[in-house]
Each structure stands twice: as C-alpha cells, then as structure tokens.
CSV table of C-alpha atoms in Angstrom, one decimal:
chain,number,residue,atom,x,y,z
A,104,UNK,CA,-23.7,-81.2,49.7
A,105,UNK,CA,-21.5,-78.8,48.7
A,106,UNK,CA,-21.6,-76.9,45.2
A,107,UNK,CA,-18.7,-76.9,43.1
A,108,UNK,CA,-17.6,-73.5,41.6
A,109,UNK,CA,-17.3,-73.2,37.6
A,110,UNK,CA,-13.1,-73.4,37.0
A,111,UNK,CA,-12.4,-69.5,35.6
A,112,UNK,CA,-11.0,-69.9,32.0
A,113,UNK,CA,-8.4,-67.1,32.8
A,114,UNK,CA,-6.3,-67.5,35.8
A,115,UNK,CA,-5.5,-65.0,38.5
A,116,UNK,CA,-2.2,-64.6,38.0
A,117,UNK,CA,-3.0,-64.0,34.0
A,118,UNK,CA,-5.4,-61.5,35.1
A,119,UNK,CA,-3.0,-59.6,37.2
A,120,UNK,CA,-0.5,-59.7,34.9
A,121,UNK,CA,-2.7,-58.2,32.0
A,122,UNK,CA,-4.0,-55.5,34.4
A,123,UNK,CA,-0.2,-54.3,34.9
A,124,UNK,CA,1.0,-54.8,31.2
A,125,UNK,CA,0.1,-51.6,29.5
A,126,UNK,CA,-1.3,-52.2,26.3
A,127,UNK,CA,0.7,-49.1,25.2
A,128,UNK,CA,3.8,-48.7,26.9
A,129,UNK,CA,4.4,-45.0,28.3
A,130,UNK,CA,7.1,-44.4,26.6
A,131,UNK,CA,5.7,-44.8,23.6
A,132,UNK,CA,2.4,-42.5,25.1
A,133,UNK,CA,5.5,-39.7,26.1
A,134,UNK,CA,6.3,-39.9,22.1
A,135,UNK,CA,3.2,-39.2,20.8
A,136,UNK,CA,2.7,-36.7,23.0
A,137,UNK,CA,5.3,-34.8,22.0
A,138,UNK,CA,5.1,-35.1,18.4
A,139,UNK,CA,1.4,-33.9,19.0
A,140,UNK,CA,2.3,-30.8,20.9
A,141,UNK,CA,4.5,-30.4,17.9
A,142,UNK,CA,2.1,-30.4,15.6
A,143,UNK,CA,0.0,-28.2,17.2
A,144,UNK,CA,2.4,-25.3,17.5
A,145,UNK,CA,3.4,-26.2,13.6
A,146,UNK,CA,-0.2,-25.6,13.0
A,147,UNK,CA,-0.7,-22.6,15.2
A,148,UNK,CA,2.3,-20.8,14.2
A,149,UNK,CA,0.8,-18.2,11.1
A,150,UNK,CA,2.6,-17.2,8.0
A,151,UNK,CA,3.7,-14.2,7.0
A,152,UNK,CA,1.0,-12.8,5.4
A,153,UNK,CA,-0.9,-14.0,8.6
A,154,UNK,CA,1.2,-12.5,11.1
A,155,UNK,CA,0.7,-8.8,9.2
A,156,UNK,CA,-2.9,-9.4,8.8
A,157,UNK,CA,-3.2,-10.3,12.9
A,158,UNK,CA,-0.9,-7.4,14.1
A,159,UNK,CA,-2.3,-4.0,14.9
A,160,UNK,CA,0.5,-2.1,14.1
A,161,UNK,CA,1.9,-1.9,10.4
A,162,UNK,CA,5.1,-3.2,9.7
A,163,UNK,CA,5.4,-4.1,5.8
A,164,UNK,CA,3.0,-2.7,3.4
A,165,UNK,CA,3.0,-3.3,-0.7
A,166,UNK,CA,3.3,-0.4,-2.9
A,167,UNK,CA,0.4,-0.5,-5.7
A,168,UNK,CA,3.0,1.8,-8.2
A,169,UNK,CA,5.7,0.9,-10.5
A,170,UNK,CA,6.2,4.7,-11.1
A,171,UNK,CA,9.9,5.2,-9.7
A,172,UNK,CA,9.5,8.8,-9.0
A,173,UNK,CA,6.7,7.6,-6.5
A,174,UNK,CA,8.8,4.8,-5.3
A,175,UNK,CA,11.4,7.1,-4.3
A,176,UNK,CA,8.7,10.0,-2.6
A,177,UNK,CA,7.3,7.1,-0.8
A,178,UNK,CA,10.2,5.0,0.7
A,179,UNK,CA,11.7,8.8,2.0
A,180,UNK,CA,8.3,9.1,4.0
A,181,UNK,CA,7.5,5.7,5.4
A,182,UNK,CA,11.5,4.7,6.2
A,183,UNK,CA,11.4,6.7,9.3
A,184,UNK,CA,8.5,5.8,11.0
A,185,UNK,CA,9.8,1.9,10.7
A,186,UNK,CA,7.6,0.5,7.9
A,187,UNK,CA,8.7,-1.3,5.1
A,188,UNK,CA,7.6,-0.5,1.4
A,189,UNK,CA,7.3,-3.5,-0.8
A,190,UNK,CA,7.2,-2.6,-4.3
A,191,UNK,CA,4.2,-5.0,-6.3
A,192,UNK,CA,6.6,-5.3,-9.1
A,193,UNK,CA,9.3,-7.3,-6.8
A,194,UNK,CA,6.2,-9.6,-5.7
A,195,UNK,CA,5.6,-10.2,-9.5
A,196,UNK,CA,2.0,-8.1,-9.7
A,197,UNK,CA,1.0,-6.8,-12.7
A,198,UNK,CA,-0.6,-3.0,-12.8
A,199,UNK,CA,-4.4,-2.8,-12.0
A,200,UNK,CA,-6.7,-1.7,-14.7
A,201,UNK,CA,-7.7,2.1,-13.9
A,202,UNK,CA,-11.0,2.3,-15.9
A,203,UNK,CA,-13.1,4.8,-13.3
A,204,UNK,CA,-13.2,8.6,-13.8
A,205,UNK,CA,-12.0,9.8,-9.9
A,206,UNK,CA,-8.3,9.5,-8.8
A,207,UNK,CA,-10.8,8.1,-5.4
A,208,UNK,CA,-12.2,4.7,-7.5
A,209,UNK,CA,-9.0,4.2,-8.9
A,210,UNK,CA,-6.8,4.4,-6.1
A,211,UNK,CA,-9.0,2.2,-4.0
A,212,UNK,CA,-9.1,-0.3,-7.3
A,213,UNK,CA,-5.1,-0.2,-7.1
A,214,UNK,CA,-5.0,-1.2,-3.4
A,215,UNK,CA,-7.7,-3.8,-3.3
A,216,UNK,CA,-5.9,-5.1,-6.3
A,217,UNK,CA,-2.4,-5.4,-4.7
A,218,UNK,CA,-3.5,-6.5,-1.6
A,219,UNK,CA,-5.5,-9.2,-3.4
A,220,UNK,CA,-2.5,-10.7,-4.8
A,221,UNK,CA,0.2,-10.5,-2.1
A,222,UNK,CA,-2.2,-11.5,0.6
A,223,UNK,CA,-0.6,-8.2,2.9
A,224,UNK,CA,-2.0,-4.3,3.6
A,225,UNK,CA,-1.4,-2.4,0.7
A,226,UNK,CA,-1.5,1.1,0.0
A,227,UNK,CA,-2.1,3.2,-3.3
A,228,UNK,CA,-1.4,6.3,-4.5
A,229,UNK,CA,-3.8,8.0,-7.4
A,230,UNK,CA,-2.6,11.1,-8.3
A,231,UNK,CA,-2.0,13.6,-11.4
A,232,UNK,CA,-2.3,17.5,-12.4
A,233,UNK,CA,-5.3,19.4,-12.9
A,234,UNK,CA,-4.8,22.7,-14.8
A,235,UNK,CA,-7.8,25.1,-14.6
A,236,UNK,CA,-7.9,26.4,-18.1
A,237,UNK,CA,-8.3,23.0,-18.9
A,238,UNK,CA,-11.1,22.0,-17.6
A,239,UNK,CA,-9.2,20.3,-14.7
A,240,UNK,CA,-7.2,18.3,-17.1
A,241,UNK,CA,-4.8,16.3,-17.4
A,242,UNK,CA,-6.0,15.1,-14.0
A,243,UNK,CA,-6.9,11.1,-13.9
A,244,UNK,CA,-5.3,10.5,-17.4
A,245,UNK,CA,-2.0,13.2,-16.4
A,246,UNK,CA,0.4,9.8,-16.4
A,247,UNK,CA,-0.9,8.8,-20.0
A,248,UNK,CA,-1.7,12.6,-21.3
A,249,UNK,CA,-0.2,12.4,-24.8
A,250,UNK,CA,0.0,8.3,-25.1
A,251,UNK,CA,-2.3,8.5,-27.8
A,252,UNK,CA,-0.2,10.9,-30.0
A,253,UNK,CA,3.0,8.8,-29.0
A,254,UNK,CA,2.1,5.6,-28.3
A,255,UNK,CA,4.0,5.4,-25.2
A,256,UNK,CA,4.2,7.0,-21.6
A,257,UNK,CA,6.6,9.4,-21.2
A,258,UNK,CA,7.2,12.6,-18.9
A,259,UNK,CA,8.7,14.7,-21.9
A,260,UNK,CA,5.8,14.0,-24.0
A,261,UNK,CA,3.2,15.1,-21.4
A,262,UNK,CA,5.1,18.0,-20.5
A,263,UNK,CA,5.4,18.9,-24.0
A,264,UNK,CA,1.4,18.6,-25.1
A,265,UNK,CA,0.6,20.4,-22.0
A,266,UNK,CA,2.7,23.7,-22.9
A,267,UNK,CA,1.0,23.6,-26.4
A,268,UNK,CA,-2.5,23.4,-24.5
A,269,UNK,CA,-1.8,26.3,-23.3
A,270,UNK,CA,-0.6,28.2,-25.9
A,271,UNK,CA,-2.0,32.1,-25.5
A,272,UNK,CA,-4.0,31.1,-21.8
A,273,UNK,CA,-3.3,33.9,-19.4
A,274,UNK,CA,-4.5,31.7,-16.9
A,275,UNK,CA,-1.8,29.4,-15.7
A,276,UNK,CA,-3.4,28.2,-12.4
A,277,UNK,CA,-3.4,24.8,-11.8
A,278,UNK,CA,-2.9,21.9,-8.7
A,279,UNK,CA,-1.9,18.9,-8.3
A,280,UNK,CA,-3.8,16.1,-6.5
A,281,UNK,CA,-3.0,13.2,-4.3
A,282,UNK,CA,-5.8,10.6,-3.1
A,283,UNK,CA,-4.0,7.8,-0.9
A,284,UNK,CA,-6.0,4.5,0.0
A,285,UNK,CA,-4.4,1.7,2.5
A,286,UNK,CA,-6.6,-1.2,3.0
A,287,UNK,CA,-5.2,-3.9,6.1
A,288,UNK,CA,-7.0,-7.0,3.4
A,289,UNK,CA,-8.3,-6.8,0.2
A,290,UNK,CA,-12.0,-6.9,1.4
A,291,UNK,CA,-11.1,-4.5,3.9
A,292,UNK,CA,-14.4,-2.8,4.5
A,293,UNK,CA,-13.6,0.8,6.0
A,294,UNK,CA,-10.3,1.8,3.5
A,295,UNK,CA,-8.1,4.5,5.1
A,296,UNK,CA,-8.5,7.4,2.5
A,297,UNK,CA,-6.3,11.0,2.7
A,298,UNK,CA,-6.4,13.3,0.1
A,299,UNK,CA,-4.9,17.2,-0.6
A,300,UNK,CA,-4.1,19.2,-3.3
A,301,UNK,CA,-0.8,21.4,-4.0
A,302,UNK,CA,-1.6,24.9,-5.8
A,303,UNK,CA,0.9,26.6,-8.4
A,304,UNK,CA,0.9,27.5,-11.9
A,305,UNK,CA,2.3,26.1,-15.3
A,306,UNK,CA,5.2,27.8,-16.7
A,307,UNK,CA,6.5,27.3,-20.6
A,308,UNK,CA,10.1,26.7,-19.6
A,309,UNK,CA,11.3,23.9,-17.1
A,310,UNK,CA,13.2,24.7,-14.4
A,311,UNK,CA,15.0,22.0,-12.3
A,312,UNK,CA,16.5,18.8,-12.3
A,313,UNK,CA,15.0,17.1,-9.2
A,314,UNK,CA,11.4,15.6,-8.8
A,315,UNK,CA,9.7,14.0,-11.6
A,316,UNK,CA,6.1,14.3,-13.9
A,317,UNK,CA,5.1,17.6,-14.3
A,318,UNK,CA,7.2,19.2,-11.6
A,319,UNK,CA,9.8,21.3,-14.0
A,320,UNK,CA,7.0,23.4,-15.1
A,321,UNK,CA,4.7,23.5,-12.0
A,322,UNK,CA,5.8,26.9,-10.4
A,323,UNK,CA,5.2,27.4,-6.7
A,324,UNK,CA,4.7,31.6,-6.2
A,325,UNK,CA,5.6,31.2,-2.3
A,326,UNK,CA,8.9,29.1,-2.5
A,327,UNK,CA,9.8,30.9,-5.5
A,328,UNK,CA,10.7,28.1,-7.8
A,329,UNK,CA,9.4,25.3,-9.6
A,330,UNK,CA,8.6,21.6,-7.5
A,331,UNK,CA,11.7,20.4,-9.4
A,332,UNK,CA,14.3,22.9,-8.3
A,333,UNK,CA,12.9,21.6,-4.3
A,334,UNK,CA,15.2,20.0,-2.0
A,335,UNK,CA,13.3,16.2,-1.8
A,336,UNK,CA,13.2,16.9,2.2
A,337,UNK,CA,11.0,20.3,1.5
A,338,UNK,CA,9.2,18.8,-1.0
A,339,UNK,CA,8.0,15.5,0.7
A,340,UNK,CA,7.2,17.7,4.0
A,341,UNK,CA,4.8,20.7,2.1
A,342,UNK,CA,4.0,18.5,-1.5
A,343,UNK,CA,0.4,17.0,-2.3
A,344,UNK,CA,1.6,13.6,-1.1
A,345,UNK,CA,3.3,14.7,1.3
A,346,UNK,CA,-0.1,16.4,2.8
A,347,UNK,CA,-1.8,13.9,2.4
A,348,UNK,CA,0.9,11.1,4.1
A,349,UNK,CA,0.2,13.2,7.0
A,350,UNK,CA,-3.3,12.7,7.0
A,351,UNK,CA,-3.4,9.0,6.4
A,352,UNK,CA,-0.5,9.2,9.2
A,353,UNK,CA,-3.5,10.4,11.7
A,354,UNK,CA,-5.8,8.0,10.5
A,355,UNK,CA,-3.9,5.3,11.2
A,356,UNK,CA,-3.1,6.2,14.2
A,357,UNK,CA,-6.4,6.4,15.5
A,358,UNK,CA,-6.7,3.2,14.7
A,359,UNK,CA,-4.0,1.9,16.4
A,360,UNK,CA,-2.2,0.7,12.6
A,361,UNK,CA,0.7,3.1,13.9
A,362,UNK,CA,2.1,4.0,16.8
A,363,UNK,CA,2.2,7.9,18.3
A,364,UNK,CA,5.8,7.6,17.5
A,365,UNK,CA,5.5,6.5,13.7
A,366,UNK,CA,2.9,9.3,13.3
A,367,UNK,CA,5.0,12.3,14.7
C-alpha cells in the first residue's frame, strides 16, 4: 500500500516567490548605504581645534597677551614664517592670574591657561626689566611696577618710579628678560621654553618714540641709542624676544612643529 505524503501548508510556488522578493528592496539597501558612508565621513571629519591639534606643523597659534606693544613685536615675527597669531582677547579669554615669582611659572601658567580655553597651541610671553641696583627689580612685577601708587597700569608711571629709584645710583646696568612657552595642548607635557636676556643701562631722560615699556630709557652702548629710537626690523632681529623667537624657532623645528623654511 502506498503511503500518502503530508500536503505542505505553503506551496512551491509561494516559496519561490518569497525566496526572490527581497524583504528589503535594493534600492532601499543603496540608500542606506549612502547615507551611512555619509555619516561616517561627517563623523571622521575633525574640527578646527582638532585639525591643529593633529597636524605636525603649526599653522594658527593663540597669543596669551593683551599688551599691544607685544601684539605688534609678535605678529612682525611669526607673519613670515606663515603662522597665524590669534590674539586671546578676540576669542573672549580673560588674563591668567600670574601669582608665581619666575617670569618661567608664569609664562607657562599663561600658555596652559590660553590653550585651555581655546582648545589650540598657545604660546606666552613673560617678560619684564631687571635693573641691578635694584636687586633685579622691577623684573616679574615690571608691567604693574607703580600700580600700587597709582592704582592703574601704565608705562609713564613705571617709567617714572623707576628714574626716582635710581636717584644718585652710579650703577645704571640693567637687562631685560624674555621667557617664551608654546604648549601644542593645554596638558602638553614637554612645553617648548626659550629664554634670553638684552643688556643696557637706564638713563633719566627718554629718548624715542618707537617701541614701548621701558624702552625710552633703556640705553643700548653698542647701537648707540635707546631700544625706542630702533628701527622695529633691528629691534625684533637683536631684542630679548627677538633672541629668544629664535630659539623657540629651533626648537620647534626639531620637532617638526615648523618647517626648515619657517625657521630660517
């Protein structure tokens, strides 16, 4: 006797037709493809801030000053060699406290500080006069020297308390001092640091119109002339800044944060 077969539920020709009917048609897969491969390159694609951070040479760099005299010094040194200075004051960052006692700690404070807040490589400038018969003084406080007799910052005042200090001193010999800082991220755990100094002497009377601070009275024996009565070319090539530009220059090239041609 022959055995009957169970009937299948499903037909054939249902099953064949379900095993061609996608059930996602490929158009539809072509669609989401695409909008995925968008999304990934939306997402892969870095800010800004990013892209600086990633790149190992320096292109933009915020300024940790809102001194305009150093504004000026600093955008006539770093416009050649292709990078752009970015005051902190046009990104809306306050001053950092400077509470330590070097112009090192402070600089470095400056930096991280900026950096911190705009999220790109920042560089800092600490700098001020140190006369010798004053105990190295003005030095750290130099920008502030006579705020607490006036109340307020100025260049006149400073340059005025500093002529009384030295009132009867034979000994007119003093420097100024730069200490630059540029950290790639606010963490940034090896800082590029340069530092030099710039010898002269303090004289009663000022004497030029160009440069700012102190420079009127800070006489320089081998150019003959006071740092204000400079050209700004001259000045920015043999001033403490200057010197020390050239140094953080090297640095950075080492490290491949410049290129040979932005450090020449």
């Amino acid at each position: 006797m022959t055995e009957a077969f169970p009937k299948p539920s499903v037909s054939a020709s249902t099953l064949i037709e379900a095993s061609i009917k996608p059930s996602v048609s490929a158009s539809t897969l072509i669609e989401a493809s695409i909008n995925l491969s968008a999304s990934a390159s939306a997402l892969a694609e870095p800010s800004p801030a990013e892209a600086l951070a990633t790149s190992s040479v320096l292109t933009s760099v915020v300024l940790a000053s809102g001194n305009a005299g150093k504004l000026r010094e600093f955008d006539a040194l770093f416009s050649p060699l292709g990078i752009r200075l970015i005051a902190q004051g046009t990104l809306n960052i306050p001053d950092a406290p400077e509470p330590h006692p070097t112009f090192l700690e402070n600089a470095l404070a400056k930096a991280r500080h900026a950096s911190l807040l705009s999220g790109l490589p920042a560089l800092a400038d600490d700098s001020g006069l140190c006369v010798a018969a004053l105990n190295a003084e003005p030095g750290i406080h130099s920008a502030r020297y006579a705020e607490a007799e006036h109340g307020s910052r100025s260049d006149a005042a400073n340059n005025q308390k500093l002529v009384r200090a030295l009132q009867g001193q034979t000994n007119r010999r003093a420097w100024y001092v730069a200490v630059l800082v540029l950290v790639t991220r606010h963490d940034d755990p090896q800082p590029v640091v340069a530092e030099a100094n710039w010898f002269g002497e303090i004289v009663d009377q000022p004497q030029g119109a160009n440069g700012f601070g102190y420079d009127p009275y800070f006489y320089l024996p081998e150019q003959g002339c006071t740092a204000a009565e400079l050209a700004p070319a001259l000045k920015n090539q043999i001033s403490h800044r200057g010197q020390a530009l050239q140094q953080l220059l090297r640095q950075l090239a080492a490290r491949g944060l410049v290129t040979a041609s932005q450090s020449r």
